[in-house]
Amino acid sequence: MVEEGGSSKNNGGLTSVDSVDSFRWVFQDADDSDSEIDIDNDVQQEDLPLRNGVESEDEDNVEYRLIRTGPRVDSLDVETLEVSGAQRIDLEDITFSKSIKLAFQTLGVVFGDVGTSPLYTFNVMFNKAPIEGNEDIIGALSLVIYTLILIPLIKYALIVLLANDDGEGGTFALYSLICRHAKVSLLPNQLASDTRISSFKLKVPSAELERSLRIKERLEASLGLKKLLLMLVLAGTSMVIADGVVTPAMSVMSAVRGLKLGVPMVEEDHVVMISVAYLIVLFSVQRIGTSKIGLAIGPALFLWFCSLGGIGIYNLVKHDSSVLKAFNPVHIYYYFKRDSAKALYSLGGCLLCATGSEAMFADLCYFSVGAIQLIFAFLVLPCLLLGYLGQAAYLMNNNGHAHQPFFSSIPNGIFWPMYLIATIAALIASRTMTTATFSCVKQSIALGCFPRLKIIHTSRKFMGQIYIPVMNWFLLASALLLICFIANTEEIGNAYGIAEVGVMMMTTILVILVMLLIWQTNIILVLLFSAVFLGLEAIFFSSVLRGIRDGSWLILAFAMVAYFIMYIWNYGSKLKYETEVKKKMSMDVMRQLGSNLGTVRAPGIGLLYNELAKGVPTIFGQFLATLPAIHSMIVFVCIKNVPVPFVPPSERFLFRRVCPRSYHIFRCIARYGYKDVHRENHQLFEQLLIESLEKFIRREAKERSLESDGDDDTDSEDESSRVLLDLNRTIYSLGAPLLSKYKNKATTKRPVISEASTSHEPPKDSTNPGQDKSLENELTLLHIAKESGVVYLLGHVSIRARKDSWFTKKLAINYFYAFLRKNCRRGIATLSVPHTRLLEVAITHMV
């Protein structure tokens, strides 16, 4: 990961360069070596081949190459969408006290799931494969030790965490990382300007660039590979959601079940009822911020790890220290040699020791890679190993009495304190996976693969800490159903293994693709990584599938429901967008209507929200056909999510003209990363948008003035700069729709513009008075329109399958997708626009 300020790291043999460095990259026309196009110039370069300032429909056909040039200068310099106090965790220049605080938060948020695995791993493992001798204990312990070393430590802590997307982890973070380096997204709304966001990291060519380019070309050319990649990502995310269901059920039930050892009269029904009560309380306080909870439960989890390690050392000393020979992997071979079928079946329970590994990656957005690696390697892993060694020592000295080995191995004098600590740790583990689920769902929403849901930001300081009410209560209801339906930790443990190994395999495949496409890792290392981890996870998967008839199929049903929702939403959204692109209004039609658009231009600014990043949306024609008047200034606003975690505020808005200047129609693309916060209200949004539009007009006028220097041909002047005067000195401008108001206000002093909004205002060119006049006219019209008010024009575009479509398509589009769209959160909801300023028109397309 590259830090701001120009530093870079070699990642897998590939140097990463951040474009906010002391130099910049620019696009250069492949056919014109003298024509440079600044990749940071969001004003006019977004419409790369513009002709006379008008949006071109052929911009994607132009080829460019990258060259290196001077310092970067923002074209808009817009201080937009700043959330007061919202920032990411900065690990530089951090004090010792803050380091301790951050360490406790990391423990409380990231390691709860993997830390509570000793509660149930041996219990499930030896229930699947009963102990027949001490050699079975040693063999099973050796399996656990090397599973912990291979999966959580080597795979996740040392490799997968490095495949983060600018500090963000999870399945969709990997997908966005791949989408940024290859055009594999199925939603065709990518623009060339998206690669000019400074969050995109450009790669300096390396020795293995050719292989990477071949893979990139193959991915981009094959629709089947794109669909397969998306299906893998959706499957991985659905498994994370399923993991968020089974983790609370397994952790809480395993902790509560220990009560049966302390109070023999407690029955299984009591365990279920207590677990249900715990889960209801747990999900009810989920809304409390991660930083607050993390700081509160971090010390509790630290006490848990210390107690786990201490009890492990006690059992080693008291019972049998010979279990240390399990570090010799030859005992795994002996374990399988004695009874390979039983050993293979026990792998489903052994996998549970690595649960929570994916949560380490998904919760990466809260903390740094280094902090997670250090805490896991020097605190979490040693304590886990000591805990398992202690349980094995106890079993060796008690003839393999494997019922609740964790609670049975606790000394009698500290049973109840340890039971209380274990229960708290189990509740923490449940929250850990729920937090990871929220993070993955938010990423999938931003990338168009999940219906929009209400997202609450629980921290004013850190923007990544979120709470999704609908998902919270869905996970609670599903966890309660799982507990009440199965009510057996062994069967729930098998379901846990299915969810965990499923997401592990998806992550492994995506990381392999990252190695080949982005890191450009040596092919031998890629093959070694694939053989070890895909092979290991395939063996684990075959083991957990053997127990699918025991009730663990229920967790697969949850995952399939989540996958179905995401696939239907992505499929419907793709069809809807493609239909809008095909049916967008022709520029010839716009020119035939003229600058008045065939109707009356009323004072004010109309913000027309649509999903098109290029072209005139069909819904605009519906507005023209429905309304007797249209606003004097129209801005097509497209809120676009780009595959980067964060878009710098100064690069948020892109502007361009859609029609000739006399039409006063603009496009604004508001770009958000999948981790950006949408907290602005409509007043702030309007202010920032209008200030940015004014800066665009000024810069456009400056560039036009520079182009026309020395050109005496006045016929090239735009229509909007031609002003007619009648005998009564009444002003008529071909580009001025507000004629009545302009007459009264054209000679008055123009409103004062704040210094912040004109900090880069170009100096007036006294040698070109025509350009100055045109600029003043348009800015005056903008301020008059602003004073008249801003109205939000919302177009509800719905789709229905044609009558001759397949039955499955009709079912998916007309019922399932329509239901999801009807019940999802509207995109404009985050701006809290008053209903009195909303104007809505609906249109239905047949697909």
PDB file of C-alpha atoms in Angstrom, residues 388-488:
ATOM      1  CA  TYR A 388      -5.180 -26.295  22.796  1.00  0.00           C
ATOM      2  CA  LEU A 389      -2.045 -27.855  24.281  1.00  0.00           C
ATOM      3  CA  GLY A 390      -3.589 -27.594  27.747  1.00  0.00           C
ATOM      4  CA  GLN A 391      -6.848 -29.252  26.660  1.00  0.00           C
ATOM      5  CA  ALA A 392      -4.905 -32.066  24.986  1.00  0.00           C
ATOM      6  CA  ALA A 393      -2.808 -32.555  28.148  1.00  0.00           C
ATOM      7  CA  TYR A 394      -5.990 -32.801  30.206  1.00  0.00           C
ATOM      8  CA  LEU A 395      -7.460 -35.385  27.813  1.00  0.00           C
ATOM      9  CA  MET A 396      -4.245 -37.425  27.890  1.00  0.00           C
ATOM     10  CA  ASN A 397      -4.474 -37.664  31.677  1.00  0.00           C
ATOM     11  CA  ASN A 398      -8.219 -38.351  31.797  1.00  0.00           C
ATOM     12  CA  ASN A 399      -8.540 -41.235  29.345  1.00  0.00           C
ATOM     13  CA  GLY A 400      -9.877 -39.069  26.541  1.00  0.00           C
ATOM     14  CA  HIS A 401     -12.911 -37.705  28.397  1.00  0.00           C
ATOM     15  CA  ALA A 402     -13.878 -35.384  25.520  1.00  0.00           C
ATOM     16  CA  HIS A 403     -17.195 -33.950  26.752  1.00  0.00           C
ATOM     17  CA  GLN A 404     -16.699 -30.171  26.986  1.00  0.00           C
ATOM     18  CA  PRO A 405     -12.878 -30.449  27.190  1.00  0.00           C
ATOM     19  CA  PHE A 406     -12.382 -26.699  27.629  1.00  0.00           C
ATOM     20  CA  PHE A 407     -14.624 -26.291  30.676  1.00  0.00           C
ATOM     21  CA  SER A 408     -13.603 -29.696  32.054  1.00  0.00           C
ATOM     22  CA  SER A 409      -9.935 -28.653  32.020  1.00  0.00           C
ATOM     23  CA  ILE A 410     -10.547 -25.491  34.099  1.00  0.00           C
ATOM     24  CA  PRO A 411      -9.391 -25.821  37.745  1.00  0.00           C
ATOM     25  CA  ASN A 412     -12.365 -25.978  40.127  1.00  0.00           C
ATOM     26  CA  GLY A 413     -11.344 -22.889  42.063  1.00  0.00           C
ATOM     27  CA  ILE A 414     -11.623 -20.560  39.068  1.00  0.00           C
ATOM     28  CA  PHE A 415     -14.441 -22.249  37.151  1.00  0.00           C
ATOM     29  CA  TRP A 416     -17.065 -19.520  37.605  1.00  0.00           C
ATOM     30  CA  PRO A 417     -14.768 -16.549  36.916  1.00  0.00           C
ATOM     31  CA  MET A 418     -13.511 -18.359  33.822  1.00  0.00           C
ATOM     32  CA  TYR A 419     -17.064 -19.179  32.764  1.00  0.00           C
ATOM     33  CA  LEU A 420     -17.991 -15.507  32.993  1.00  0.00           C
ATOM     34  CA  ILE A 421     -14.931 -14.476  30.943  1.00  0.00           C
ATOM     35  CA  ALA A 422     -15.691 -17.175  28.335  1.00  0.00           C
ATOM     36  CA  THR A 423     -19.286 -15.993  28.008  1.00  0.00           C
ATOM     37  CA  ILE A 424     -18.177 -12.393  27.478  1.00  0.00           C
ATOM     38  CA  ALA A 425     -15.603 -13.548  24.923  1.00  0.00           C
ATOM     39  CA  ALA A 426     -18.292 -15.513  23.058  1.00  0.00           C
ATOM     40  CA  LEU A 427     -20.491 -12.422  22.869  1.00  0.00           C
ATOM     41  CA  ILE A 428     -17.505 -10.462  21.572  1.00  0.00           C
ATOM     42  CA  ALA A 429     -16.902 -13.108  18.894  1.00  0.00           C
ATOM     43  CA  SER A 430     -20.494 -12.791  17.755  1.00  0.00           C
ATOM     44  CA  ARG A 431     -20.104  -9.050  17.352  1.00  0.00           C
ATOM     45  CA  THR A 432     -16.847  -9.456  15.429  1.00  0.00           C
ATOM     46  CA  MET A 433     -18.452 -11.416  12.609  1.00  0.00           C
ATOM     47  CA  THR A 434     -21.523  -9.179  12.570  1.00  0.00           C
ATOM     48  CA  THR A 435     -19.270  -6.150  12.084  1.00  0.00           C
ATOM     49  CA  ALA A 436     -17.468  -7.903   9.226  1.00  0.00           C
ATOM     50  CA  THR A 437     -20.828  -8.725   7.640  1.00  0.00           C
ATOM     51  CA  PHE A 438     -21.883  -5.059   7.778  1.00  0.00           C
ATOM     52  CA  SER A 439     -18.639  -4.058   6.075  1.00  0.00           C
ATOM     53  CA  CYS A 440     -19.061  -6.588   3.237  1.00  0.00           C
ATOM     54  CA  VAL A 441     -22.710  -5.656   2.674  1.00  0.00           C
ATOM     55  CA  LYS A 442     -21.841  -1.952   2.461  1.00  0.00           C
ATOM     56  CA  GLN A 443     -19.162  -2.703  -0.141  1.00  0.00           C
ATOM     57  CA  SER A 444     -21.585  -4.818  -2.178  1.00  0.00           C
ATOM     58  CA  ILE A 445     -24.224  -2.048  -2.059  1.00  0.00           C
ATOM     59  CA  ALA A 446     -21.716   0.510  -3.307  1.00  0.00           C
ATOM     60  CA  LEU A 447     -20.676  -1.750  -6.200  1.00  0.00           C
ATOM     61  CA  GLY A 448     -24.275  -2.388  -7.277  1.00  0.00           C
ATOM     62  CA  CYS A 449     -24.574  -5.981  -6.069  1.00  0.00           C
ATOM     63  CA  PHE A 450     -26.976  -5.565  -3.149  1.00  0.00           C
ATOM     64  CA  PRO A 451     -30.227  -3.584  -2.687  1.00  0.00           C
ATOM     65  CA  ARG A 452     -29.706  -0.189  -1.071  1.00  0.00           C
ATOM     66  CA  LEU A 453     -30.229  -0.313   2.696  1.00  0.00           C
ATOM     67  CA  LYS A 454     -30.158   2.281   5.422  1.00  0.00           C
ATOM     68  CA  ILE A 455     -26.607   2.593   6.748  1.00  0.00           C
ATOM     69  CA  ILE A 456     -25.967   4.369  10.048  1.00  0.00           C
ATOM     70  CA  HIS A 457     -22.485   5.671  10.787  1.00  0.00           C
ATOM     71  CA  THR A 458     -21.861   5.051  14.465  1.00  0.00           C
ATOM     72  CA  SER A 459     -18.738   7.189  14.826  1.00  0.00           C
ATOM     73  CA  ARG A 460     -18.193  10.872  14.096  1.00  0.00           C
ATOM     74  CA  LYS A 461     -14.453  10.283  14.097  1.00  0.00           C
ATOM     75  CA  PHE A 462     -13.993   7.178  11.964  1.00  0.00           C
ATOM     76  CA  MET A 463     -16.018   6.842   8.777  1.00  0.00           C
ATOM     77  CA  GLY A 464     -15.708   3.062   8.410  1.00  0.00           C
ATOM     78  CA  GLN A 465     -17.749   2.198  11.508  1.00  0.00           C
ATOM     79  CA  ILE A 466     -21.289   1.421  10.410  1.00  0.00           C
ATOM     80  CA  TYR A 467     -24.519  -0.227  11.477  1.00  0.00           C
ATOM     81  CA  ILE A 468     -27.125  -1.638   9.065  1.00  0.00           C
ATOM     82  CA  PRO A 469     -30.444  -2.122  10.912  1.00  0.00           C
ATOM     83  CA  VAL A 470     -32.080  -4.440   8.350  1.00  0.00           C
ATOM     84  CA  MET A 471     -29.064  -6.760   8.238  1.00  0.00           C
ATOM     85  CA  ASN A 472     -28.765  -6.665  12.022  1.00  0.00           C
ATOM     86  CA  TRP A 473     -32.300  -7.951  12.577  1.00  0.00           C
ATOM     87  CA  PHE A 474     -32.019 -10.414   9.687  1.00  0.00           C
ATOM     88  CA  LEU A 475     -28.908 -11.936  11.265  1.00  0.00           C
ATOM     89  CA  LEU A 476     -30.639 -12.084  14.659  1.00  0.00           C
ATOM     90  CA  ALA A 477     -33.747 -13.802  13.275  1.00  0.00           C
ATOM     91  CA  SER A 478     -31.629 -16.273  11.320  1.00  0.00           C
ATOM     92  CA  ALA A 479     -29.379 -17.059  14.311  1.00  0.00           C
ATOM     93  CA  LEU A 480     -32.432 -17.660  16.540  1.00  0.00           C
ATOM     94  CA  LEU A 481     -33.941 -19.943  13.883  1.00  0.00           C
ATOM     95  CA  LEU A 482     -30.671 -21.869  13.652  1.00  0.00           C
ATOM     96  CA  ILE A 483     -30.471 -22.361  17.427  1.00  0.00           C
ATOM     97  CA  CYS A 484     -34.100 -23.404  17.790  1.00  0.00           C
ATOM     98  CA  PHE A 485     -34.070 -25.678  14.740  1.00  0.00           C
ATOM     99  CA  ILE A 486     -30.784 -27.495  15.333  1.00  0.00           C
ATOM    100  CA  ALA A 487     -30.046 -26.927  19.058  1.00  0.00           C
ATOM    101  CA  ASN A 488     -26.890 -29.046  18.853  1.00  0.00           C
TER     102      ASN A 488
END
